[in-house]
Short mmCIF file of C-alpha atoms and ligand atoms in Angstrom, two decimals:
data_model
loop_
_atom_site.label_atom_id
_atom_site.label_comp_id
_atom_site.label_asym_id
_atom_site.label_seq_id
_atom_site.Cartn_x
_atom_site.Cartn_y
_atom_site.Cartn_z
CA MET A 1 51.44 -173.54 -85.85
CA SER A 2 55.61 -174.44 -85.12
CA ASN A 3 57.33 -174.06 -83.05
CA LYS A 4 60.05 -170.83 -83.48
CA VAL A 5 64.06 -170.49 -81.67
CA LEU A 6 62.87 -167.84 -78.70
CA THR A 7 63.28 -164.20 -80.32
CA GLN A 8 64.75 -160.57 -79.33
CA ARG A 9 63.27 -158.23 -80.96
CA LYS A 10 61.57 -156.11 -79.29
CA LEU A 11 57.30 -155.63 -80.27
CA VAL A 12 54.97 -153.25 -79.93
CA ILE A 13 51.25 -153.75 -80.37
CA ILE A 14 48.94 -151.42 -80.50
CA GLY A 15 44.74 -152.62 -80.55
CA SER A 16 43.61 -154.87 -77.68
CA GLY A 17 41.02 -156.19 -79.75
CA VAL A 18 40.77 -159.88 -80.45
CA ALA A 19 43.61 -159.19 -83.09
CA GLY A 20 45.86 -157.86 -80.86
CA LEU A 21 45.29 -159.91 -77.66
CA CYS A 22 45.96 -162.50 -79.65
CA ALA A 23 49.20 -161.58 -81.87
CA ALA A 24 49.96 -160.35 -77.92
CA LEU A 25 50.16 -164.81 -76.68
CA GLU A 26 51.67 -165.49 -80.34
CA ALA A 27 54.60 -162.70 -79.53
CA VAL A 28 54.67 -164.70 -75.60
CA ARG A 29 54.16 -167.99 -76.86
CA LEU A 30 56.92 -167.21 -79.20
CA GLY A 31 59.17 -165.79 -76.08
CA ALA A 32 59.49 -161.76 -78.11
CA PRO A 33 58.99 -159.20 -75.75
CA VAL A 34 56.28 -157.00 -75.79
CA VAL A 35 54.33 -153.30 -75.08
CA MET A 36 51.08 -153.39 -75.83
CA PHE A 37 49.43 -149.25 -76.21
CA THR A 38 45.23 -149.54 -75.89
CA LYS A 39 43.88 -146.36 -76.05
CA GLU A 40 41.14 -147.51 -73.30
CA GLN A 41 40.65 -151.12 -71.29
CA LEU A 42 42.60 -154.08 -72.55
CA GLY A 43 39.93 -155.37 -74.68
CA SER A 44 37.56 -152.75 -74.94
CA GLY A 45 36.60 -151.99 -78.27
CA ASN A 46 34.99 -153.38 -80.98
CA SER A 47 35.80 -156.97 -81.00
CA ALA A 48 33.35 -157.40 -77.50
CA CYS A 49 30.41 -156.35 -79.87
CA ALA A 50 30.58 -159.44 -82.22
CA GLN A 51 27.12 -160.82 -81.89
CA GLY A 52 27.56 -163.32 -84.92
CA GLY A 53 30.39 -165.29 -84.84
CA LEU A 54 33.18 -167.51 -86.37
CA SER A 55 33.34 -169.26 -89.48
CA ALA A 56 34.87 -172.03 -89.69
CA VAL A 57 34.86 -175.97 -91.18
CA THR A 58 35.74 -176.93 -88.11
CA GLY A 59 36.68 -180.78 -89.48
CA GLN A 60 35.05 -181.96 -86.34
CA GLY A 61 30.83 -182.42 -87.19
CA GLU A 62 30.60 -179.91 -89.68
CA ALA A 63 27.70 -179.40 -91.96
CA LEU A 64 26.51 -181.99 -94.59
CA GLY A 65 28.20 -181.70 -97.69
CA ASP A 66 30.48 -178.50 -96.55
CA SER A 67 34.04 -178.03 -96.64
CA VAL A 68 37.06 -175.66 -96.27
CA THR A 69 36.29 -175.24 -100.74
CA SER A 70 33.20 -174.09 -100.36
CA HIS A 71 33.85 -171.69 -97.12
CA VAL A 72 35.96 -170.59 -100.05
CA SER A 73 33.81 -170.13 -102.17
CA ASP A 74 31.59 -168.13 -99.96
CA THR A 75 33.84 -166.45 -99.16
CA LEU A 76 35.24 -165.65 -102.60
CA ARG A 77 31.91 -165.14 -104.43
CA ALA A 78 29.89 -162.41 -101.90
CA GLY A 79 33.57 -160.77 -102.67
CA ALA A 80 31.66 -160.42 -105.70
CA PHE A 81 35.45 -162.81 -106.32
CA TYR A 82 37.90 -159.23 -106.04
CA GLY A 83 39.19 -160.85 -102.64
CA ARG A 84 42.16 -162.47 -103.60
CA LYS A 85 41.66 -166.12 -103.68
CA GLU A 86 45.40 -167.59 -102.41
CA ALA A 87 44.53 -165.04 -99.17
CA VAL A 88 41.11 -167.02 -99.36
CA GLU A 89 42.52 -169.59 -99.02
CA GLU A 90 45.19 -170.04 -96.60
CA LEU A 91 41.73 -168.12 -94.33
CA CYS A 92 39.39 -170.64 -94.04
CA GLY A 93 41.92 -173.42 -94.75
CA SER A 94 43.52 -172.15 -91.53
CA ALA A 95 40.23 -172.17 -89.55
CA ALA A 96 40.53 -176.15 -87.73
CA GLU A 97 43.34 -175.12 -86.03
CA LEU A 98 42.46 -171.52 -85.38
CA VAL A 99 40.17 -172.82 -82.91
CA SER A 100 41.47 -175.67 -81.36
CA SER A 101 44.09 -173.34 -80.05
CA LEU A 102 41.39 -170.37 -78.82
CA GLU A 103 40.59 -173.98 -77.04
CA ASN A 104 43.61 -174.15 -75.66
CA TYR A 105 43.07 -170.06 -74.17
CA GLN A 106 39.85 -171.26 -72.26
CA VAL A 107 37.30 -170.16 -75.15
CA HIS A 108 34.27 -172.56 -75.25
CA PHE A 109 31.82 -171.90 -78.00
CA ASP A 110 28.24 -173.50 -77.91
CA ARG A 111 27.70 -177.03 -78.63
CA ASP A 112 24.24 -179.26 -78.11
CA VAL A 113 24.01 -182.20 -75.79
CA ALA A 114 25.43 -184.31 -77.81
CA GLY A 115 28.61 -181.96 -77.97
CA ASN A 116 29.16 -181.01 -81.28
CA TYR A 117 28.91 -177.28 -81.91
CA GLN A 118 25.81 -175.83 -82.71
CA LEU A 119 26.80 -173.63 -85.82
CA GLY A 120 24.43 -171.10 -87.53
CA LEU A 121 23.98 -170.03 -91.06
CA GLU A 122 24.57 -166.23 -92.03
CA ALA A 123 24.62 -164.36 -94.61
CA ALA A 124 26.32 -166.10 -98.48
CA HIS A 125 27.67 -169.07 -96.29
CA SER A 126 25.92 -171.98 -98.41
CA ALA A 127 25.79 -174.12 -95.01
CA HIS A 128 26.35 -174.05 -91.01
CA ARG A 129 29.01 -173.11 -90.39
CA ILE A 130 29.46 -170.78 -87.40
CA LEU A 131 30.74 -170.89 -84.36
CA HIS A 132 29.11 -168.58 -81.88
CA ALA A 133 29.63 -168.57 -78.08
CA GLY A 134 27.36 -167.88 -75.56
CA GLY A 135 24.43 -167.84 -78.29
CA ASP A 136 24.67 -164.38 -79.64
CA ALA A 137 28.05 -162.63 -77.52
CA THR A 138 30.92 -164.39 -79.27
CA GLY A 139 33.00 -161.70 -79.35
CA ALA A 140 32.76 -161.13 -75.56
CA GLY A 141 33.23 -164.46 -75.03
CA LEU A 142 36.20 -164.34 -76.72
CA ILE A 143 38.15 -161.61 -75.63
CA ALA A 144 37.41 -162.16 -72.47
CA SER A 145 39.49 -165.44 -72.91
CA LEU A 146 42.08 -164.36 -74.62
CA LYS A 147 41.81 -161.79 -72.07
CA GLN A 148 42.75 -163.36 -69.27
CA GLN A 149 45.55 -165.31 -70.98
CA VAL A 150 47.10 -161.97 -72.18
CA ILE A 151 46.54 -160.95 -68.27
CA ALA A 152 48.27 -163.74 -67.37
CA ALA A 153 51.45 -163.23 -69.59
CA GLN A 154 51.41 -159.46 -67.76
CA ALA A 155 51.94 -161.28 -64.06
CA GLN A 156 54.19 -162.89 -65.22
CA GLY A 157 56.46 -160.07 -66.58
CA LYS A 158 56.14 -161.21 -70.32
CA ILE A 159 54.35 -157.82 -71.58
CA GLU A 160 54.18 -154.30 -70.69
CA ILE A 161 50.48 -153.19 -71.25
CA ILE A 162 50.24 -149.49 -71.53
CA GLU A 163 46.13 -149.07 -70.86
CA HIS A 164 44.28 -145.04 -71.79
CA ALA A 165 47.20 -144.51 -73.79
CA MET A 166 46.83 -143.19 -77.39
CA VAL A 167 48.78 -143.36 -80.16
CA MET A 168 50.19 -140.02 -82.21
CA ASP A 169 52.77 -141.02 -84.77
CA ILE A 170 55.13 -144.11 -85.47
CA TYR A 171 58.49 -142.57 -86.61
CA ARG A 172 62.19 -143.30 -87.65
CA GLY A 173 65.27 -142.53 -86.16
CA GLN A 174 68.28 -143.56 -87.15
CA GLY A 175 68.82 -147.29 -86.97
CA PRO A 176 66.53 -149.60 -88.26
CA GLN A 177 64.15 -149.34 -84.57
CA LEU A 178 61.48 -147.49 -84.88
CA SER A 179 59.74 -145.52 -82.07
CA VAL A 180 55.65 -145.07 -81.04
CA SER A 181 54.19 -141.68 -79.42
CA TYR A 182 51.44 -141.71 -77.35
CA LEU A 183 49.05 -139.19 -74.53
CA GLN A 184 48.96 -140.77 -71.86
CA GLY A 185 45.24 -139.78 -70.64
CA TYR A 186 43.40 -137.97 -72.11
CA GLY A 187 43.18 -134.31 -71.63
CA ARG A 188 44.87 -131.22 -73.25
CA ASP A 189 47.89 -131.63 -70.99
CA ALA A 190 48.75 -135.82 -71.86
CA GLU A 191 52.31 -135.88 -71.47
CA GLN A 192 53.47 -137.59 -75.26
CA LEU A 193 55.91 -139.44 -74.46
CA ALA A 194 57.76 -142.42 -76.94
CA ASP A 195 58.95 -146.51 -75.93
CA ALA A 196 60.89 -148.30 -79.15
CA ALA A 197 61.21 -151.57 -81.02
CA ASP A 198 61.28 -153.15 -83.88
CA ALA A 199 58.82 -154.00 -85.29
CA VAL A 200 55.10 -152.76 -84.55
CA LEU A 201 51.90 -153.88 -84.96
CA ILE A 202 49.05 -151.79 -85.57
CA ALA A 203 45.22 -153.42 -85.02
CA THR A 204 43.28 -150.80 -83.88
CA GLY A 205 39.90 -151.85 -85.60
CA GLY A 206 37.72 -149.87 -87.99
CA ILE A 207 36.04 -147.25 -88.59
CA GLY A 208 32.25 -146.29 -87.20
CA SER A 209 32.06 -143.24 -86.24
CA LEU A 210 32.86 -141.08 -89.16
CA PHE A 211 29.47 -142.36 -89.82
CA GLU A 212 26.27 -140.92 -88.06
CA ALA A 213 24.53 -144.42 -87.60
CA SER A 214 26.89 -147.77 -86.79
CA THR A 215 27.04 -151.05 -85.32
CA ASN A 216 30.99 -149.37 -83.52
CA PRO A 217 31.62 -148.37 -80.40
CA ALA A 218 32.74 -144.58 -80.47
CA GLY A 219 36.21 -145.79 -79.93
CA ALA A 220 35.70 -146.91 -82.96
CA THR A 221 38.09 -143.68 -84.28
CA ALA A 222 39.97 -145.12 -87.98
CA ASP A 223 42.92 -144.34 -85.62
CA GLY A 224 45.58 -147.29 -87.16
CA ILE A 225 44.87 -145.80 -91.27
CA GLY A 226 45.61 -142.48 -89.55
CA LEU A 227 49.02 -143.84 -87.37
CA ALA A 228 49.76 -145.33 -91.10
CA ALA A 229 48.97 -142.96 -93.66
CA ARG A 230 50.88 -140.31 -92.02
CA ALA A 231 53.88 -143.14 -91.51
CA GLY A 232 53.92 -143.65 -95.50
CA ALA A 233 52.17 -146.51 -95.62
CA VAL A 234 49.99 -148.12 -98.39
CA ILE A 235 46.67 -147.47 -97.48
CA SER A 236 44.20 -150.49 -100.57
CA ASP A 237 40.56 -150.49 -101.20
CA LEU A 238 38.67 -148.31 -98.91
CA GLU A 239 35.92 -147.78 -101.03
CA PHE A 240 34.65 -151.29 -100.64
CA ILE A 241 32.89 -150.45 -97.12
CA GLN A 242 30.22 -152.48 -95.32
CA PHE A 243 26.86 -151.44 -93.78
CA HIS A 244 24.72 -154.09 -91.41
CA PRO A 245 21.43 -154.46 -92.52
CA THR A 246 19.36 -154.77 -89.31
CA LEU A 247 20.66 -151.80 -86.59
CA VAL A 248 17.71 -151.51 -84.39
CA ASP A 249 16.98 -147.14 -85.60
CA PRO A 250 18.86 -145.39 -83.46
CA GLN A 251 15.96 -142.60 -83.42
CA LEU A 252 14.00 -144.76 -82.33
CA TYR A 253 15.95 -147.05 -79.47
CA PRO A 254 18.98 -145.40 -79.46
CA GLU A 255 20.55 -147.76 -76.69
CA ALA A 256 19.31 -150.74 -78.27
CA GLY A 257 21.92 -151.48 -81.16
CA MET A 258 21.94 -153.89 -83.81
CA ILE A 259 20.40 -157.20 -84.09
CA SER A 260 22.92 -159.93 -85.71
CA GLU A 261 22.48 -161.75 -89.21
CA ALA A 262 21.64 -164.98 -86.99
CA VAL A 263 18.30 -163.68 -85.51
CA ARG A 264 17.68 -164.01 -90.47
CA GLY A 265 19.58 -167.36 -90.00
CA GLU A 266 16.93 -167.75 -87.37
CA GLY A 267 14.62 -167.90 -90.28
CA ALA A 268 13.27 -163.98 -89.14
CA VAL A 269 12.62 -161.83 -91.74
CA LEU A 270 12.58 -158.31 -93.38
CA ILE A 271 9.13 -155.98 -93.64
CA ASN A 272 7.82 -152.42 -95.07
CA GLU A 273 4.89 -150.98 -92.52
CA THR A 274 2.78 -152.59 -94.52
CA GLY A 275 4.19 -156.59 -94.53
CA GLU A 276 5.47 -157.26 -97.49
CA ARG A 277 8.67 -159.15 -97.30
CA PHE A 278 10.29 -156.67 -99.80
CA MET A 279 13.67 -159.36 -99.86
CA LEU A 280 11.45 -161.63 -102.34
CA ALA A 281 11.55 -160.06 -105.30
CA ILE A 282 15.19 -158.54 -105.40
CA ASP A 283 16.97 -161.87 -104.92
CA PRO A 284 16.75 -165.84 -104.08
CA LEU A 285 18.15 -166.27 -101.99
CA ALA A 286 16.12 -163.11 -100.52
CA GLU A 287 17.16 -161.55 -96.26
CA LEU A 288 19.95 -164.64 -96.61
CA ALA A 289 21.28 -162.94 -99.59
CA PRO A 290 24.88 -160.62 -99.55
CA ARG A 291 24.71 -157.75 -97.13
CA ASP A 292 25.38 -155.13 -99.59
CA VAL A 293 21.92 -156.41 -101.67
CA VAL A 294 19.97 -156.12 -98.61
CA ALA A 295 21.50 -153.54 -97.19
CA ARG A 296 20.87 -151.63 -100.37
CA ALA A 297 17.33 -152.92 -100.14
CA ILE A 298 16.40 -151.40 -96.81
CA HIS A 299 18.40 -148.02 -97.93
CA ALA A 300 15.63 -148.25 -101.45
CA GLN A 301 12.76 -149.14 -98.87
CA TYR A 302 13.38 -145.94 -96.57
CA GLN A 303 14.41 -143.55 -99.63
CA ALA A 304 11.00 -144.64 -101.45
CA GLY A 305 9.03 -143.24 -98.20
CA HIS A 306 8.82 -146.60 -96.20
CA GLN A 307 10.01 -147.65 -92.92
CA VAL A 308 11.45 -151.15 -92.75
CA PHE A 309 10.89 -154.43 -90.12
CA ILE A 310 12.74 -157.62 -88.96
CA ASP A 311 10.85 -159.90 -88.44
CA ALA A 312 10.54 -162.39 -85.81
CA ARG A 313 7.87 -163.65 -84.13
CA ALA A 314 7.39 -166.79 -86.99
CA VAL A 315 10.58 -168.01 -85.56
CA GLU A 316 9.61 -168.18 -82.54
CA ALA A 317 6.56 -169.40 -83.08
CA GLU A 318 8.21 -173.19 -85.52
CA ARG A 319 10.52 -173.34 -82.56
CA GLY A 320 8.10 -172.39 -79.53
CA ASP A 321 8.52 -170.05 -76.37
CA GLY A 322 11.92 -168.49 -75.19
CA PHE A 323 13.26 -170.42 -78.38
CA LEU A 324 15.10 -166.42 -79.60
CA ALA A 325 15.84 -165.21 -76.09
CA SER A 326 17.73 -168.37 -75.27
CA ARG A 327 19.99 -168.07 -78.65
CA PHE A 328 20.11 -165.11 -78.67
CA PRO A 329 20.04 -163.95 -74.65
CA SER A 330 22.23 -160.58 -75.11
CA ILE A 331 20.36 -159.04 -77.71
CA SER A 332 17.53 -159.87 -76.24
CA ALA A 333 17.95 -157.82 -72.71
CA ARG A 334 19.07 -154.81 -74.83
CA LEU A 335 15.85 -154.91 -75.96
CA LYS A 336 14.06 -155.72 -73.70
CA ASN A 337 15.47 -152.61 -72.03
CA CYS A 338 14.04 -150.74 -74.66
CA GLY A 339 10.38 -151.39 -74.63
CA LEU A 340 11.49 -154.40 -76.93
CA ASP A 341 10.61 -158.26 -78.46
CA LEU A 342 11.47 -160.39 -81.31
CA ALA A 343 9.13 -162.98 -80.36
CA VAL A 344 6.34 -159.93 -79.83
CA ALA A 345 6.94 -157.78 -82.86
CA PRO A 346 8.93 -156.88 -85.56
CA ILE A 347 11.49 -153.49 -84.13
CA PRO A 348 12.28 -151.17 -86.94
CA VAL A 349 15.72 -151.83 -88.50
CA LEU A 350 18.20 -149.76 -91.22
CA ALA A 351 21.36 -150.60 -92.66
CA ALA A 352 24.39 -149.05 -90.77
CA GLN A 353 27.65 -148.33 -91.17
CA HIS A 354 29.27 -151.73 -90.16
CA TYR A 355 32.43 -152.72 -91.33
CA VAL A 356 35.70 -151.97 -93.70
CA MET A 357 37.07 -153.75 -96.00
CA GLY A 358 39.87 -151.98 -96.84
CA GLY A 359 42.80 -150.81 -95.30
CA ILE A 360 46.17 -151.08 -94.87
CA HIS A 361 47.76 -153.11 -97.39
CA THR A 362 49.71 -156.24 -96.50
CA ASP A 363 50.47 -158.74 -97.16
CA THR A 364 49.63 -162.91 -95.82
CA GLN A 365 51.91 -162.34 -92.10
CA GLY A 366 50.28 -158.83 -91.82
CA ARG A 367 53.50 -156.44 -93.21
CA SER A 368 52.87 -153.86 -94.57
CA SER A 369 54.70 -151.71 -97.45
CA VAL A 370 56.57 -148.96 -93.93
CA PRO A 371 59.27 -151.68 -93.05
CA GLY A 372 58.87 -152.76 -89.21
CA ILE A 373 54.68 -151.82 -89.34
CA TYR A 374 51.89 -154.35 -89.65
CA ALA A 375 49.06 -154.43 -89.17
CA ALA A 376 45.84 -156.74 -88.43
CA GLY A 377 42.37 -157.00 -88.30
CA GLU A 378 39.07 -154.89 -89.28
CA CYS A 379 42.27 -151.69 -89.63
CA ALA A 380 44.12 -154.50 -92.14
CA ASN A 381 43.31 -154.92 -95.67
CA THR A 382 44.75 -158.92 -96.47
CA SER A 383 42.22 -158.28 -98.98
CA VAL A 384 40.65 -161.73 -97.97
CA HIS A 385 37.17 -160.08 -97.81
CA GLY A 386 37.35 -158.53 -101.69
CA ALA A 387 34.50 -155.84 -101.82
CA ASN A 388 31.68 -157.49 -99.76
CA ARG A 389 32.86 -159.66 -96.22
CA LEU A 390 30.83 -162.92 -95.73
CA ALA A 391 29.21 -162.84 -92.21
CA SER A 392 31.39 -164.07 -89.86
CA ASN A 393 34.74 -164.14 -91.54
CA SER A 394 36.63 -161.24 -88.99
CA LEU A 395 37.28 -162.25 -86.42
CA LEU A 396 38.45 -165.23 -87.97
CA GLU A 397 40.38 -162.67 -90.00
CA ALA A 398 41.78 -160.76 -87.34
CA MET A 399 42.88 -164.05 -85.09
CA VAL A 400 44.50 -166.08 -88.10
CA PHE A 401 46.81 -162.75 -89.79
CA ALA A 402 48.01 -161.85 -86.51
CA ARG A 403 49.23 -164.48 -86.09
CA GLU A 404 50.73 -164.98 -89.52
CA ALA A 405 51.96 -160.93 -87.82
CA VAL A 406 53.24 -161.85 -84.99
CA LEU A 407 55.32 -165.42 -86.53
CA ALA A 408 56.96 -162.93 -89.59
CA MET A 409 57.97 -159.70 -86.26
CA THR A 410 60.04 -162.12 -84.82
CA THR A 411 62.16 -163.79 -88.27
CA ASP A 412 61.36 -160.81 -90.17
CA SER A 413 65.23 -158.68 -91.43
CA PRO A 414 64.30 -154.97 -90.32
CA GLN A 415 64.07 -154.14 -94.25
CA SER A 416 61.24 -156.91 -95.00
CA CYS A 417 57.50 -155.18 -95.95
CA ALA A 418 54.80 -156.71 -98.64
CA GLN A 419 55.02 -156.65 -102.41
CA VAL A 420 52.38 -153.57 -103.61
CA ALA A 421 53.45 -154.42 -107.50
CA GLU A 422 50.27 -155.57 -108.51
CA ILE A 423 48.22 -152.32 -107.03
CA GLN A 424 48.35 -148.78 -108.96
CA VAL A 425 48.94 -145.88 -106.38
CA VAL A 426 47.73 -142.79 -106.33
CA ASN A 427 49.41 -140.45 -103.68
CA LEU A 428 47.27 -137.71 -102.37
CA PRO A 429 47.61 -133.52 -101.95
CA SER A 430 48.43 -132.31 -98.68
CA VAL A 431 45.33 -130.73 -97.83
CA ALA A 432 45.95 -126.48 -97.75
CA ALA A 433 43.52 -123.66 -97.26
CA LYS A 434 41.88 -124.18 -93.76
CA ALA A 435 38.41 -123.93 -92.48
CA PRO A 436 37.33 -125.47 -89.07
CA LEU A 437 35.72 -129.04 -89.15
CA GLY A 438 34.40 -130.99 -86.10
CA LEU A 439 33.03 -134.71 -85.22
CA ALA A 440 29.19 -133.08 -86.42
CA GLN A 441 30.11 -132.21 -89.02
CA LEU A 442 32.80 -135.12 -90.64
CA GLN A 443 29.83 -137.38 -89.55
CA GLU A 444 27.23 -135.75 -91.87
CA LEU A 445 29.20 -135.60 -95.19
CA ALA A 446 30.13 -138.97 -94.80
CA SER A 447 26.97 -140.43 -94.80
CA THR A 448 25.26 -138.74 -96.94
CA HIS A 449 28.60 -138.47 -99.90
CA LEU A 450 30.19 -141.90 -97.97
CA GLY A 451 27.38 -144.55 -97.22
CA VAL A 452 25.02 -147.23 -99.47
CA HIS A 453 24.75 -145.15 -102.59
CA ARG A 454 27.35 -143.11 -103.74
CA THR A 455 27.52 -140.49 -107.14
CA GLY A 456 30.49 -138.51 -108.52
CA VAL A 457 28.31 -135.38 -107.91
CA GLY A 458 28.39 -136.06 -104.05
CA LEU A 459 32.46 -137.27 -103.26
CA SER A 460 32.95 -134.33 -105.97
CA GLU A 461 31.11 -132.13 -103.77
CA LEU A 462 32.77 -133.88 -101.08
CA ILE A 463 36.21 -133.96 -101.83
CA ASP A 464 35.84 -130.83 -102.60
CA VAL A 465 34.78 -129.73 -98.54
CA LEU A 466 37.46 -132.14 -97.46
CA ASP A 467 40.23 -130.52 -99.36
CA SER A 468 39.46 -127.23 -98.08
CA SER A 469 38.92 -128.30 -94.52
CA GLU A 470 40.80 -128.38 -91.10
CA PRO A 471 39.20 -130.78 -88.70
CA VAL A 472 39.24 -128.94 -85.33
CA ALA A 473 38.14 -130.54 -81.64
CA ASP A 474 38.32 -129.57 -78.09
CA GLU A 475 40.11 -131.73 -76.93
CA GLN A 476 44.20 -133.50 -76.96
CA ARG A 477 42.70 -136.71 -77.73
CA ALA A 478 39.51 -135.66 -80.03
CA GLN A 479 41.79 -133.70 -82.47
CA VAL A 480 44.53 -136.71 -82.51
CA GLU A 481 41.20 -139.35 -83.44
CA LEU A 482 39.72 -136.24 -85.70
CA ASN A 483 42.75 -136.12 -88.03
CA ASN A 484 42.50 -140.05 -87.84
CA LEU A 485 39.04 -139.83 -89.48
CA PHE A 486 39.23 -137.06 -91.94
CA THR A 487 42.55 -138.84 -93.20
CA THR A 488 40.25 -141.57 -93.68
CA ALA A 489 36.76 -140.51 -95.62
CA ARG A 490 39.94 -137.94 -97.68
CA ILE A 491 41.57 -141.52 -98.69
CA ILE A 492 36.93 -142.59 -98.73
CA ALA A 493 35.70 -140.34 -101.27
CA HIS A 494 39.50 -140.00 -103.26
CA ALA A 495 38.79 -143.66 -104.03
CA ALA A 496 35.61 -144.19 -104.75
CA LEU A 497 35.57 -141.14 -106.96
CA ASN A 498 38.40 -142.57 -108.65
CA ARG A 499 35.89 -146.28 -108.99
CA THR A 500 33.42 -145.23 -111.29
CA GLN A 501 31.55 -149.12 -111.69
CA SER A 502 29.63 -150.56 -109.14
CA LEU A 503 32.40 -153.08 -107.09
CA GLY A 504 30.53 -154.67 -104.14
CA ALA A 505 29.45 -153.60 -101.19
CA HIS A 506 30.52 -149.60 -103.09
CA HIS A 507 27.83 -148.36 -104.99
CA ARG A 508 27.52 -146.16 -107.81
CA LEU A 509 24.24 -145.14 -108.47
CA ASP A 510 25.78 -143.12 -111.85
CA ALA A 511 27.59 -146.23 -112.63
CA GLN A 512 27.62 -146.89 -116.71
CA VAL A 513 25.30 -150.17 -117.07
CA ASN A 514 26.27 -152.90 -117.98
CA THR A 515 29.85 -151.82 -118.17
CA LYS A 516 32.43 -154.27 -116.62
CA SER A 517 33.59 -153.73 -113.44
CA ASN A 518 37.76 -152.85 -112.97
CA LYS A 519 39.18 -155.30 -110.78
CA GLN A 520 42.40 -153.55 -110.65
CA ARG A 521 43.35 -152.78 -106.88
CA PHE A 522 44.65 -148.97 -105.27
CA GLY A 523 46.49 -147.89 -103.04
CA TRP A 524 46.64 -144.75 -101.97
CA THR A 525 48.75 -142.67 -99.72
CA ILE A 526 49.32 -139.03 -98.19
CA GLU A 527 52.17 -136.41 -100.06
CA GLY A 528 54.42 -135.28 -97.43
CA SER A 529 53.91 -137.89 -94.69
CA GLN A 530 55.95 -140.53 -95.03
CA PRO A 531 58.52 -139.75 -92.64
CA ILE A 532 59.71 -143.22 -92.23
CA ASN A 533 60.52 -143.59 -95.34
CA GLN A 534 63.63 -142.86 -95.05
CA GLN A 535 65.28 -146.98 -95.42
CA ASN A 536 63.30 -147.27 -98.65
CA GLU A 537 66.03 -148.02 -100.76
CA SER A 538 66.78 -150.56 -98.31
CA LYS A 539 63.81 -152.35 -98.08
CA GLU A 540 63.18 -156.21 -98.36
CA VAL A 541 60.48 -156.71 -100.85
CA HIS A 542 58.05 -160.05 -99.87
CA ALA A 543 56.05 -162.06 -103.48
C1 SIN B 1 25.97 -159.75 -87.70
O1 SIN B 1 25.55 -160.96 -85.92
O2 SIN B 1 25.16 -159.68 -87.51
C2 SIN B 1 27.35 -159.90 -87.60
C3 SIN B 1 28.55 -160.55 -87.99
C4 SIN B 1 29.02 -160.02 -88.72
O3 SIN B 1 30.24 -158.74 -88.57
O4 SIN B 1 30.60 -160.43 -89.24
#
């Protein structure tokens, strides 16, 4: 990254996963005063749970025949050619530089005895190119190292960190500065405070808590999308939600969690209770087909009355006793606590919500459609993932574009924002009628109608219920989170109804066959939720 002049623009960062932490370190590097809000402890959240790794063609011992071009093609293909090519090229082309910056931050990627990166394989990658840390604890390894650097910067007075602070709204006063209001602490009487900034980066992660079964931790409550929508930002591509094929059945083993795709990358297969390896008949790549294909196949097995298992016994037999436990130490330990062992018996799994491809619409410098508001990580939509994210591209995307966003935040004019000219923007009316709706009810509705399979009838029913409901929680933080999930569910439902053809992870059972998918991109705003767009007339739109 090139060095820039030190800046005095004050930045606010909301969220402390890999995107937030990388952004904070970049702000410190550029000399920008920065305040970071995080609703729990620094570094807690979804990033720390990432098992698989970081996809990167590093130029240091890549797999035979692999190249950045090949990483670009795999990303576009997995995304059903809906991703934006220039953005994907920037993503994949920045990976090598990101990896060396991370190593400067003391991140240690696993290497073999000769000192070369140990490269894993995951679904829809045409080569081994996944870097990992601690075997299957890549997210935790990244967070630990980045957090240490951020804490060191805090000790030097270069960054202020406000933990247990739930940001509720971003608004603009008379001048160009933005303010954020937040709850400090939890509970009914949590104080509402405000802090002012020249630019705000939203990096709050995913939406998993909208669904009954998700690989995300409970704190993934769509906060960034809710916050940005209330501030008038365009939210795009929310109909594209990724379901991970192998969450250990939470009804049977609630604490067992997800089994990384890297386990299938090492050769584990999927079978049903009859022992049938059903993926062989569905895709030439079998268990390593794109994630949406595998998730739908598993869902279909359950719908046909089968049960699905991941079977890694042959991997252990071939690679030797103890291979799985040493390659996947965290997963193995978690499974062991539940009385399960990958090396010994097949483990029951199902498809569960994992990631959202869409989000706050941004360019690759993190600018949203609202001047002063930027976004990075899972809550942002840089259009790299298209209709289905390629495995292990999310940590890469979060960190590459978080750093780009900070460069823009420190150098942009106050009127700068992303262009949305190619997007058809729809303004959703605000909800009028009011029947109380709690979290469990919302999760049940979303799981029924916004899951792996969708229908127009189901989506219309869902919209009718949501449009006559008011989210109600019994505590202040929970209320803000439920509002965010509710807004997000409404946008997903409208976006999914609007896209009548299947594309990538958005699968409509009632789509007409043999009709070419419409690749028009849609964006959504919420009527009456534009408190900070008063400066529209002076916007400086970036191409
Ligand atoms: C996994 O390890 O299966 C998840 C990796 C990812 O979602 O990119």
